[in-house]
mmCIF file of C-alpha atoms and ligand atoms in Angstrom:
data_model
loop_
_atom_site.group_PDB
_atom_site.id
_atom_site.type_symbol
_atom_site.label_atom_id
_atom_site.label_comp_id
_atom_site.label_asym_id
_atom_site.label_seq_id
_atom_site.Cartn_x
_atom_site.Cartn_y
_atom_site.Cartn_z
ATOM 1 C CA UNK A 1247 49.856 107.796 -30.494
ATOM 2 C CA UNK A 1248 51.772 107.083 -27.137
ATOM 3 C CA UNK A 1249 51.864 109.880 -24.270
ATOM 4 C CA UNK A 1250 54.675 112.079 -23.819
ATOM 5 C CA UNK A 1251 57.389 111.241 -21.338
ATOM 6 C CA UNK A 1252 56.504 111.586 -17.975
ATOM 7 C CA UNK A 1253 57.658 110.800 -14.246
ATOM 8 C CA UNK A 1254 55.348 107.955 -12.397
ATOM 9 C CA UNK A 1255 54.607 108.306 -8.741
ATOM 10 C CA UNK A 1256 52.578 106.097 -6.680
ATOM 11 C CA UNK A 1257 51.815 107.246 -3.077
ATOM 12 C CA UNK A 1258 50.091 104.937 -0.749
ATOM 13 C CA UNK A 1259 48.771 107.528 1.670
ATOM 14 C CA UNK A 1260 46.811 110.718 1.194
ATOM 15 C CA UNK A 1261 49.376 113.054 2.743
ATOM 16 C CA UNK A 1262 52.217 111.981 0.270
ATOM 17 C CA UNK A 1263 49.944 112.477 -2.836
ATOM 18 C CA UNK A 1264 49.188 115.896 -1.281
ATOM 19 C CA UNK A 1265 52.894 116.620 -0.917
ATOM 20 C CA UNK A 1266 53.607 115.645 -4.601
ATOM 21 C CA UNK A 1267 50.829 117.677 -5.438
ATOM 22 C CA UNK A 1268 52.334 120.460 -3.379
ATOM 23 C CA UNK A 1269 56.051 119.855 -4.873
ATOM 24 C CA UNK A 1270 55.117 119.686 -8.491
ATOM 25 C CA UNK A 1271 51.628 121.683 -8.966
ATOM 26 C CA UNK A 1272 50.804 122.337 -12.325
ATOM 27 C CA UNK A 1273 53.451 120.302 -13.729
ATOM 28 C CA UNK A 1274 51.543 117.249 -12.418
ATOM 29 C CA UNK A 1275 48.365 115.158 -12.862
ATOM 30 C CA UNK A 1276 46.544 112.610 -10.909
ATOM 31 C CA UNK A 1277 45.560 109.586 -12.315
ATOM 32 C CA UNK A 1278 43.300 107.188 -10.183
ATOM 33 C CA UNK A 1279 41.581 104.224 -12.828
ATOM 34 C CA UNK A 1280 42.910 106.117 -16.113
ATOM 35 C CA UNK A 1281 39.723 105.955 -17.801
ATOM 36 C CA UNK A 1282 39.250 109.058 -19.058
ATOM 37 C CA UNK A 1283 42.760 110.633 -18.320
ATOM 38 C CA UNK A 1284 45.053 107.992 -20.422
ATOM 39 C CA UNK A 1285 43.050 108.612 -23.510
ATOM 40 C CA UNK A 1286 43.606 112.319 -23.173
ATOM 41 C CA UNK A 1287 47.587 111.398 -22.249
ATOM 42 C CA UNK A 1288 47.427 109.169 -25.635
ATOM 43 C CA UNK A 1289 46.621 111.972 -27.794
ATOM 44 C CA UNK A 1290 48.991 114.078 -26.010
ATOM 45 C CA UNK A 1291 46.123 116.784 -24.836
ATOM 46 C CA UNK A 1292 48.009 116.716 -21.621
ATOM 47 C CA UNK A 1293 51.407 116.204 -21.502
ATOM 48 C CA UNK A 1294 52.016 116.212 -17.147
ATOM 49 C CA UNK A 1295 55.764 115.894 -16.205
ATOM 50 C CA UNK A 1296 54.287 113.814 -13.225
ATOM 51 C CA UNK A 1297 51.876 111.254 -13.363
ATOM 52 C CA UNK A 1298 50.561 111.063 -9.619
ATOM 53 C CA UNK A 1299 48.748 107.283 -9.361
ATOM 54 C CA UNK A 1300 46.401 107.507 -6.665
ATOM 55 C CA UNK A 1301 45.104 104.211 -6.958
ATOM 56 C CA UNK A 1302 46.511 102.412 -4.007
ATOM 57 C CA UNK A 1303 45.630 104.937 -1.458
ATOM 58 C CA UNK A 1304 43.288 102.319 0.415
ATOM 59 C CA UNK A 1305 41.777 104.916 2.442
ATOM 60 C CA UNK A 1306 40.050 106.494 -0.376
ATOM 61 C CA UNK A 1307 38.283 103.304 -0.834
ATOM 62 C CA UNK A 1308 34.939 102.812 0.994
ATOM 63 C CA UNK A 1309 31.123 103.081 1.031
ATOM 64 C CA UNK A 1310 29.565 103.964 4.261
ATOM 65 C CA UNK A 1311 26.427 105.346 5.523
ATOM 66 C CA UNK A 1312 26.805 108.948 7.276
ATOM 67 C CA UNK A 1313 23.918 109.621 9.254
ATOM 68 C CA UNK A 1314 21.343 110.612 6.075
ATOM 69 C CA UNK A 1315 24.255 110.569 3.360
ATOM 70 C CA UNK A 1316 26.238 107.867 1.976
ATOM 71 C CA UNK A 1317 29.804 108.687 1.671
ATOM 72 C CA UNK A 1318 31.622 107.151 -0.829
ATOM 73 C CA UNK A 1319 35.810 107.266 -1.075
ATOM 74 C CA UNK A 1320 36.887 108.790 -4.276
ATOM 75 C CA UNK A 1321 39.017 105.665 -5.438
ATOM 76 C CA UNK A 1322 35.564 103.513 -5.016
ATOM 77 C CA UNK A 1323 34.993 102.085 -8.420
ATOM 78 C CA UNK A 1324 31.598 102.280 -10.564
ATOM 79 C CA UNK A 1325 31.128 98.485 -10.345
ATOM 80 C CA UNK A 1326 31.810 98.602 -6.339
ATOM 81 C CA UNK A 1327 28.722 101.060 -6.430
ATOM 82 C CA UNK A 1328 26.643 99.097 -8.747
ATOM 83 C CA UNK A 1329 27.311 95.867 -6.555
ATOM 84 C CA UNK A 1330 26.412 97.913 -3.196
ATOM 85 C CA UNK A 1331 23.330 96.406 -1.086
ATOM 86 C CA UNK A 1332 23.973 99.884 1.332
ATOM 87 C CA UNK A 1333 23.299 102.150 -1.966
ATOM 88 C CA UNK A 1334 20.917 99.491 -3.304
ATOM 89 C CA UNK A 1335 18.712 100.260 -0.134
ATOM 90 C CA UNK A 1336 19.362 104.040 0.576
ATOM 91 C CA UNK A 1337 20.108 105.583 -3.065
ATOM 92 C CA UNK A 1338 18.740 102.824 -5.920
ATOM 93 C CA UNK A 1339 18.891 106.000 -8.487
ATOM 94 C CA UNK A 1340 22.740 105.680 -8.226
ATOM 95 C CA UNK A 1341 22.780 101.808 -9.170
ATOM 96 C CA UNK A 1342 20.469 102.846 -12.166
ATOM 97 C CA UNK A 1343 22.355 105.524 -13.349
ATOM 98 C CA UNK A 1344 25.654 103.815 -13.019
ATOM 99 C CA UNK A 1345 25.211 100.717 -15.190
ATOM 100 C CA UNK A 1346 25.040 103.167 -18.200
ATOM 101 C CA UNK A 1347 28.720 104.081 -17.511
ATOM 102 C CA UNK A 1348 30.662 102.702 -20.233
ATOM 103 C CA UNK A 1349 30.875 99.152 -20.336
ATOM 104 C CA UNK A 1350 31.897 96.516 -17.503
ATOM 105 C CA UNK A 1351 35.339 96.796 -18.383
ATOM 106 C CA UNK A 1352 35.347 100.724 -17.745
ATOM 107 C CA UNK A 1353 33.225 100.158 -14.620
ATOM 108 C CA UNK A 1354 35.844 98.160 -13.234
ATOM 109 C CA UNK A 1355 38.545 100.379 -13.346
ATOM 110 C CA UNK A 1356 36.999 103.846 -13.607
ATOM 111 C CA UNK A 1357 36.584 105.648 -9.874
ATOM 112 C CA UNK A 1358 33.879 107.897 -8.361
ATOM 113 C CA UNK A 1359 36.412 110.459 -7.831
ATOM 114 C CA UNK A 1360 37.866 110.433 -11.370
ATOM 115 C CA UNK A 1361 33.926 110.795 -12.948
ATOM 116 C CA UNK A 1362 33.945 113.809 -10.637
ATOM 117 C CA UNK A 1363 36.740 115.285 -11.126
ATOM 118 C CA UNK A 1364 36.731 114.934 -14.775
ATOM 119 C CA UNK A 1365 33.692 116.972 -14.824
ATOM 120 C CA UNK A 1366 31.693 115.811 -18.634
ATOM 121 C CA UNK A 1367 28.626 117.318 -18.358
ATOM 122 C CA UNK A 1368 27.279 114.105 -20.029
ATOM 123 C CA UNK A 1369 28.330 111.728 -16.948
ATOM 124 C CA UNK A 1370 25.790 110.110 -15.222
ATOM 125 C CA UNK A 1371 27.349 110.574 -11.870
ATOM 126 C CA UNK A 1372 27.661 114.401 -11.651
ATOM 127 C CA UNK A 1373 23.995 114.762 -13.011
ATOM 128 C CA UNK A 1374 22.800 112.325 -10.246
ATOM 129 C CA UNK A 1375 24.785 113.717 -7.581
ATOM 130 C CA UNK A 1376 23.236 117.714 -9.089
ATOM 131 C CA UNK A 1377 19.749 116.424 -8.548
ATOM 132 C CA UNK A 1378 20.398 114.774 -4.906
ATOM 133 C CA UNK A 1379 22.204 118.104 -3.852
ATOM 134 C CA UNK A 1380 25.095 115.992 -2.773
ATOM 135 C CA UNK A 1381 28.564 117.450 -2.191
ATOM 136 C CA UNK A 1382 32.278 116.897 -2.903
ATOM 137 C CA UNK A 1383 34.530 116.597 -0.024
ATOM 138 C CA UNK A 1384 38.099 118.287 -1.031
ATOM 139 C CA UNK A 1385 41.393 117.707 0.831
ATOM 140 C CA UNK A 1386 44.576 120.140 0.041
ATOM 141 C CA UNK A 1387 47.317 121.580 1.833
ATOM 142 C CA UNK A 1388 45.020 123.623 4.211
ATOM 143 C CA UNK A 1389 42.817 120.854 5.379
ATOM 144 C CA UNK A 1390 39.384 119.870 3.996
ATOM 145 C CA UNK A 1391 36.526 121.937 2.531
ATOM 146 C CA UNK A 1392 33.124 120.472 1.254
ATOM 147 C CA UNK A 1393 31.693 122.008 -1.650
ATOM 148 C CA UNK A 1394 28.131 121.674 -3.329
ATOM 149 C CA UNK A 1395 27.728 120.879 -7.151
ATOM 150 C CA UNK A 1396 27.332 124.061 -8.321
ATOM 151 C CA UNK A 1397 30.056 125.298 -6.853
ATOM 152 C CA UNK A 1398 32.420 122.326 -7.989
ATOM 153 C CA UNK A 1399 31.320 121.791 -11.752
ATOM 154 C CA UNK A 1400 32.420 125.331 -13.250
ATOM 155 C CA UNK A 1401 31.970 124.511 -17.173
ATOM 156 C CA UNK A 1402 32.828 121.518 -20.010
ATOM 157 C CA UNK A 1403 35.897 119.451 -17.861
ATOM 158 C CA UNK A 1404 36.302 122.398 -15.527
ATOM 159 C CA UNK A 1405 35.725 122.038 -11.882
ATOM 160 C CA UNK A 1406 37.021 124.391 -8.616
ATOM 161 C CA UNK A 1407 39.765 121.982 -7.506
ATOM 162 C CA UNK A 1408 42.941 123.820 -7.000
ATOM 163 C CA UNK A 1409 45.979 122.274 -8.711
ATOM 164 C CA UNK A 1410 47.397 121.088 -5.373
ATOM 165 C CA UNK A 1411 44.168 119.499 -3.932
ATOM 166 C CA UNK A 1412 42.578 115.843 -4.271
ATOM 167 C CA UNK A 1413 39.119 114.609 -4.657
ATOM 168 C CA UNK A 1414 38.496 112.764 -0.948
ATOM 169 C CA UNK A 1415 34.781 111.545 -0.896
ATOM 170 C CA UNK A 1416 31.744 112.069 -2.705
ATOM 171 C CA UNK A 1417 28.406 112.443 -0.376
ATOM 172 C CA UNK A 1418 25.382 111.406 -1.609
ATOM 173 C CA UNK A 1419 22.233 112.453 0.556
ATOM 174 C CA UNK A 1420 20.042 108.893 0.719
ATOM 175 C CA UNK A 1421 16.398 109.084 -0.837
ATOM 176 C CA UNK A 1422 13.292 108.709 1.091
ATOM 177 C CA UNK A 1423 11.947 105.136 1.270
ATOM 178 C CA UNK A 1424 8.474 106.296 0.478
ATOM 179 C CA UNK A 1425 10.142 108.339 -2.773
ATOM 180 C CA UNK A 1426 10.500 107.071 -6.268
ATOM 181 C CA UNK A 1427 13.433 107.796 -8.442
ATOM 182 C CA UNK A 1428 14.488 107.347 -11.831
ATOM 183 C CA UNK A 1429 17.363 107.933 -14.192
ATOM 184 C CA UNK A 1430 16.989 107.567 -17.964
ATOM 185 C CA UNK A 1431 19.366 108.650 -20.785
ATOM 186 C CA UNK A 1432 19.697 108.292 -24.641
ATOM 187 C CA UNK A 1433 22.710 107.311 -26.187
ATOM 188 C CA UNK A 1434 23.748 106.880 -29.973
ATOM 189 C CA UNK A 1435 24.977 103.340 -29.186
ATOM 190 C CA UNK A 1436 24.958 101.029 -26.054
ATOM 191 C CA UNK A 1437 27.702 102.220 -23.622
ATOM 192 C CA UNK A 1438 28.283 105.597 -25.393
ATOM 193 C CA UNK A 1439 28.220 108.925 -23.180
ATOM 194 C CA UNK A 1440 24.705 110.124 -22.847
ATOM 195 C CA UNK A 1441 23.684 112.534 -25.211
ATOM 196 C CA UNK A 1442 21.140 113.809 -22.560
ATOM 197 C CA UNK A 1443 20.335 112.372 -19.115
ATOM 198 C CA UNK A 1444 17.683 112.919 -16.761
ATOM 199 C CA UNK A 1445 17.760 111.921 -12.860
ATOM 200 C CA UNK A 1446 14.425 112.448 -10.881
ATOM 201 C CA UNK A 1447 13.309 111.702 -7.313
ATOM 202 C CA UNK A 1448 9.536 112.398 -6.593
ATOM 203 C CA UNK A 1449 7.523 111.915 -3.214
ATOM 204 C CA UNK A 1450 3.790 112.412 -3.103
ATOM 205 C CA UNK A 1451 1.621 113.212 0.091
ATOM 206 C CA UNK A 1452 -1.553 111.556 1.570
ATOM 207 C CA UNK A 1453 -3.485 112.850 -1.082
ATOM 208 C CA UNK A 1454 -1.189 111.702 -3.939
ATOM 209 C CA UNK A 1455 0.059 115.404 -4.701
ATOM 210 C CA UNK A 1456 3.529 116.236 -5.364
ATOM 211 C CA UNK A 1457 5.424 116.676 -2.202
ATOM 212 C CA UNK A 1458 9.182 117.110 -3.247
ATOM 213 C CA UNK A 1459 10.651 116.658 -6.408
ATOM 214 C CA UNK A 1460 14.658 116.955 -7.363
ATOM 215 C CA UNK A 1461 15.415 117.103 -10.993
ATOM 216 C CA UNK A 1462 18.765 117.035 -13.054
ATOM 217 C CA UNK A 1463 19.477 117.277 -16.743
ATOM 218 C CA UNK A 1464 23.150 116.379 -17.915
ATOM 219 C CA UNK A 1465 24.741 116.850 -21.693
ATOM 220 C CA UNK A 1466 22.404 119.912 -22.408
ATOM 221 C CA UNK A 1467 24.518 122.655 -20.829
ATOM 222 C CA UNK A 1468 28.088 122.784 -20.102
ATOM 223 C CA UNK A 1469 27.440 121.524 -16.358
ATOM 224 C CA UNK A 1470 24.751 119.345 -14.882
ATOM 225 C CA UNK A 1471 21.710 121.556 -14.767
ATOM 226 C CA UNK A 1472 19.012 121.380 -11.638
ATOM 227 C CA UNK A 1473 15.954 122.192 -12.937
ATOM 228 C CA UNK A 1474 14.732 124.354 -9.844
ATOM 229 C CA UNK A 1475 11.727 126.329 -11.275
ATOM 230 C CA UNK A 1476 10.260 123.276 -12.696
ATOM 231 C CA UNK A 1477 10.312 121.557 -9.090
ATOM 232 C CA UNK A 1478 8.909 124.711 -7.647
ATOM 233 C CA UNK A 1479 6.103 124.520 -10.372
ATOM 234 C CA UNK A 1480 5.555 120.766 -9.636
ATOM 235 C CA UNK A 1481 5.385 121.212 -5.807
ATOM 236 C CA UNK A 1482 1.657 120.484 -4.166
ATOM 237 C CA UNK A 1483 0.251 119.579 -7.789
ATOM 238 C CA UNK A 1484 -1.269 116.485 -8.911
ATOM 239 C CA UNK A 1485 0.623 114.313 -11.050
ATOM 240 C CA UNK A 1486 -1.149 114.043 -14.014
ATOM 241 C CA UNK A 1487 0.274 113.843 -17.629
ATOM 242 C CA UNK A 1488 -1.230 117.600 -18.070
ATOM 243 C CA UNK A 1489 0.604 119.038 -15.171
ATOM 244 C CA UNK A 1490 4.010 117.127 -16.197
ATOM 245 C CA UNK A 1491 3.652 118.423 -19.782
ATOM 246 C CA UNK A 1492 2.839 121.973 -18.532
ATOM 247 C CA UNK A 1493 5.816 121.962 -16.291
ATOM 248 C CA UNK A 1494 8.402 120.745 -18.693
ATOM 249 C CA UNK A 1495 6.754 123.275 -21.228
ATOM 250 C CA UNK A 1496 9.515 125.776 -20.430
ATOM 251 C CA UNK A 1497 12.375 123.517 -20.246
ATOM 252 C CA UNK A 1498 14.333 125.075 -22.947
ATOM 253 C CA UNK A 1499 15.108 128.697 -20.804
ATOM 254 C CA UNK A 1500 17.017 126.334 -18.376
ATOM 255 C CA UNK A 1501 19.052 124.495 -20.912
ATOM 256 C CA UNK A 1502 22.558 125.677 -22.895
ATOM 257 C CA UNK A 1503 23.162 122.938 -25.175
ATOM 258 C CA UNK A 1504 25.947 122.873 -27.765
ATOM 259 C CA UNK A 1505 25.699 121.058 -31.243
ATOM 260 C CA UNK A 1506 28.210 118.495 -32.001
ATOM 261 C CA UNK A 1507 28.822 115.462 -34.278
ATOM 262 C CA UNK A 1508 26.482 113.597 -32.509
ATOM 263 C CA UNK A 1509 23.320 115.828 -32.148
ATOM 264 C CA UNK A 1510 22.199 119.275 -32.794
ATOM 265 C CA UNK A 1511 21.762 121.841 -29.935
ATOM 266 C CA UNK A 1512 18.036 121.517 -30.978
ATOM 267 C CA UNK A 1513 17.607 117.797 -30.615
ATOM 268 C CA UNK A 1514 19.299 118.151 -27.347
ATOM 269 C CA UNK A 1515 16.649 120.283 -26.037
ATOM 270 C CA UNK A 1516 13.793 118.024 -27.764
ATOM 271 C CA UNK A 1517 15.653 114.981 -25.662
ATOM 272 C CA UNK A 1518 15.611 116.858 -22.405
ATOM 273 C CA UNK A 1519 12.304 117.489 -23.052
ATOM 274 C CA UNK A 1520 10.816 114.025 -23.624
ATOM 275 C CA UNK A 1521 13.354 112.357 -21.050
ATOM 276 C CA UNK A 1522 12.539 114.793 -18.354
ATOM 277 C CA UNK A 1523 8.769 114.047 -18.728
ATOM 278 C CA UNK A 1524 9.832 110.202 -18.589
ATOM 279 C CA UNK A 1525 11.981 110.362 -15.825
ATOM 280 C CA UNK A 1526 9.198 112.148 -13.743
ATOM 281 C CA UNK A 1527 6.577 109.727 -14.852
ATOM 282 C CA UNK A 1528 8.898 106.760 -14.079
ATOM 283 C CA UNK A 1529 9.624 108.272 -10.606
ATOM 284 C CA UNK A 1530 6.290 108.646 -9.795
ATOM 285 C CA UNK A 1531 5.107 105.574 -10.498
ATOM 286 C CA UNK A 1532 8.015 104.123 -8.351
ATOM 287 C CA UNK A 1533 6.725 105.666 -5.306
ATOM 288 C CA UNK A 1534 5.844 102.957 -3.024
ATOM 289 C CA UNK A 1535 1.810 102.136 -2.915
ATOM 290 C CA UNK A 1536 0.220 102.921 0.280
ATOM 291 C CA UNK A 1537 3.818 104.606 1.534
ATOM 292 C CA UNK A 1538 2.966 108.405 0.687
ATOM 293 C CA UNK A 1539 5.098 110.619 2.592
HETATM 294 C C1 FAD B 914 34.920 103.650 -23.790
HETATM 295 C C2 FAD B 914 34.650 104.981 -22.519
HETATM 296 C C3 FAD B 914 33.448 104.863 -22.711
HETATM 297 C C4 FAD B 914 33.113 105.809 -21.394
HETATM 298 N N1 FAD B 914 31.597 106.042 -21.172
HETATM 299 C C5 FAD B 914 31.683 106.722 -20.219
HETATM 300 C C6 FAD B 914 30.154 107.005 -19.960
HETATM 301 O O1 FAD B 914 29.300 106.402 -20.406
HETATM 302 N N2 FAD B 914 29.819 107.501 -18.723
HETATM 303 C C7 FAD B 914 31.109 108.118 -17.819
HETATM 304 O O2 FAD B 914 30.287 109.099 -17.088
HETATM 305 N N3 FAD B 914 32.331 108.071 -18.312
HETATM 306 C C8 FAD B 914 32.253 107.312 -19.106
HETATM 307 N N4 FAD B 914 33.770 106.765 -19.401
HETATM 308 C C9 FAD B 914 34.749 107.823 -18.577
HETATM 309 C C10 FAD B 914 35.132 106.930 -17.564
HETATM 310 O O3 FAD B 914 34.411 105.827 -17.391
HETATM 311 C C11 FAD B 914 35.125 108.101 -16.540
HETATM 312 O O4 FAD B 914 35.401 109.222 -16.522
HETATM 313 C C12 FAD B 914 36.285 107.439 -15.511
HETATM 314 O O5 FAD B 914 35.579 106.465 -14.303
HETATM 315 C C13 FAD B 914 36.995 108.428 -14.598
HETATM 316 O O6 FAD B 914 37.405 107.896 -13.633
HETATM 317 P P1 FAD B 914 39.102 107.144 -13.920
HETATM 318 O O7 FAD B 914 39.213 106.726 -12.271
HETATM 319 O O8 FAD B 914 39.387 106.473 -14.599
HETATM 320 O O9 FAD B 914 39.417 108.859 -13.691
HETATM 321 P P2 FAD B 914 41.120 108.670 -14.539
HETATM 322 O O10 FAD B 914 40.671 108.778 -15.671
HETATM 323 O O11 FAD B 914 42.255 108.446 -13.780
HETATM 324 O O12 FAD B 914 40.926 110.669 -14.352
HETATM 325 C C14 FAD B 914 39.835 111.395 -14.872
HETATM 326 C C15 FAD B 914 40.365 113.023 -14.428
HETATM 327 O O13 FAD B 914 40.008 113.163 -13.162
HETATM 328 C C16 FAD B 914 41.224 113.646 -12.328
HETATM 329 N N5 FAD B 914 41.365 112.586 -11.308
HETATM 330 C C17 FAD B 914 40.688 111.354 -10.830
HETATM 331 N N6 FAD B 914 40.696 111.129 -9.549
HETATM 332 C C18 FAD B 914 41.097 112.563 -9.161
HETATM 333 C C19 FAD B 914 40.960 112.577 -7.498
HETATM 334 N N7 FAD B 914 40.442 111.804 -6.901
HETATM 335 N N8 FAD B 914 41.362 113.889 -7.198
HETATM 336 C C20 FAD B 914 41.341 114.959 -8.024
HETATM 337 N N9 FAD B 914 41.293 114.519 -9.472
HETATM 338 C C21 FAD B 914 41.460 113.323 -9.746
HETATM 339 C C22 FAD B 914 42.268 112.999 -13.302
HETATM 340 O O14 FAD B 914 43.713 113.912 -13.057
HETATM 341 C C23 FAD B 914 41.826 113.261 -14.861
HETATM 342 O O15 FAD B 914 42.008 114.846 -15.128
HETATM 343 C C24 FAD B 914 34.073 106.336 -20.378
HETATM 344 C C25 FAD B 914 35.414 106.148 -20.916
HETATM 345 C C26 FAD B 914 35.817 105.227 -22.028
HETATM 346 C C27 FAD B 914 37.268 104.982 -22.279
#
């Protein structure tokens, strides 16, 4: 199928995009890389009267270090993150995870802001952003607001963005150089969306016990899920296989998966348990030797 008829608008500045959003509100849809929206338009699941193509807004394409945060402009494409030396140095988790987003063709067009705004609970970026306790900067007619992930992702493909607002920047806290991190997912075929995915960041103290842990799972509920109780349980503990198994033993209590044609809900819980153990163990193994925090 082809999309329903729409009027195409292509602003080159944020203020013009915001003006269009204000003028056309719910009749308009933002398009950036088009990797998620074009299929939706082609299937006529969405039939906006106005399509606002923000992909030429240069002021929204950047990767920069801002104190202890890597700030990424919404229009930065996946491949630019993948190739960034700054991100490789300060947030290697992001590089590991983003390589799982579709295929190179998709990563060369798809944007970071588009992935976050699309809010697919199986997408890699929302999961990593949640694990890292990152934030989303939103711009609208009343200026900017910065929100944490649990206020942004509401449910499947739904966020707290207003129709007159734009995702401006995604803020990923950098990872302590003495910590280890890991991103692991399971897909049916290479390049598919994950059935389940896990992002983990771990720090160890001088005795080798866990001093810090950040853990999130995607694909096992309507939004990415931060496993706070498991994190709390692990703090101060020796990172043995037994402790990790005990910590992850309660994981089902925090998940809310649905079954679909790709996998049953039970299998997603099973995967979440296995992948969380693997991600934790991998992150622990990656803590630089002799560099415990
Ligand atoms: C074959 C295939 C495989 C894929 N596999 C994966 C995968 O494994 N993992 C994964 O995460 N994704 C995957 N995707 C989806 C895709 O890569 C991302 O969702 C995509 O990068 C979103 O970015 P985009 O710029 O293309 O967004 P678009 O498609 O342009 O927009 C997506 C949504 O976000 C909104 N939007 C976009 N930018 C903004 C903004 N700045 N402010 C507010 N709203 C905005 C749009 O209105 C739309 O609702 C796949 C896509 C395809 C076609």
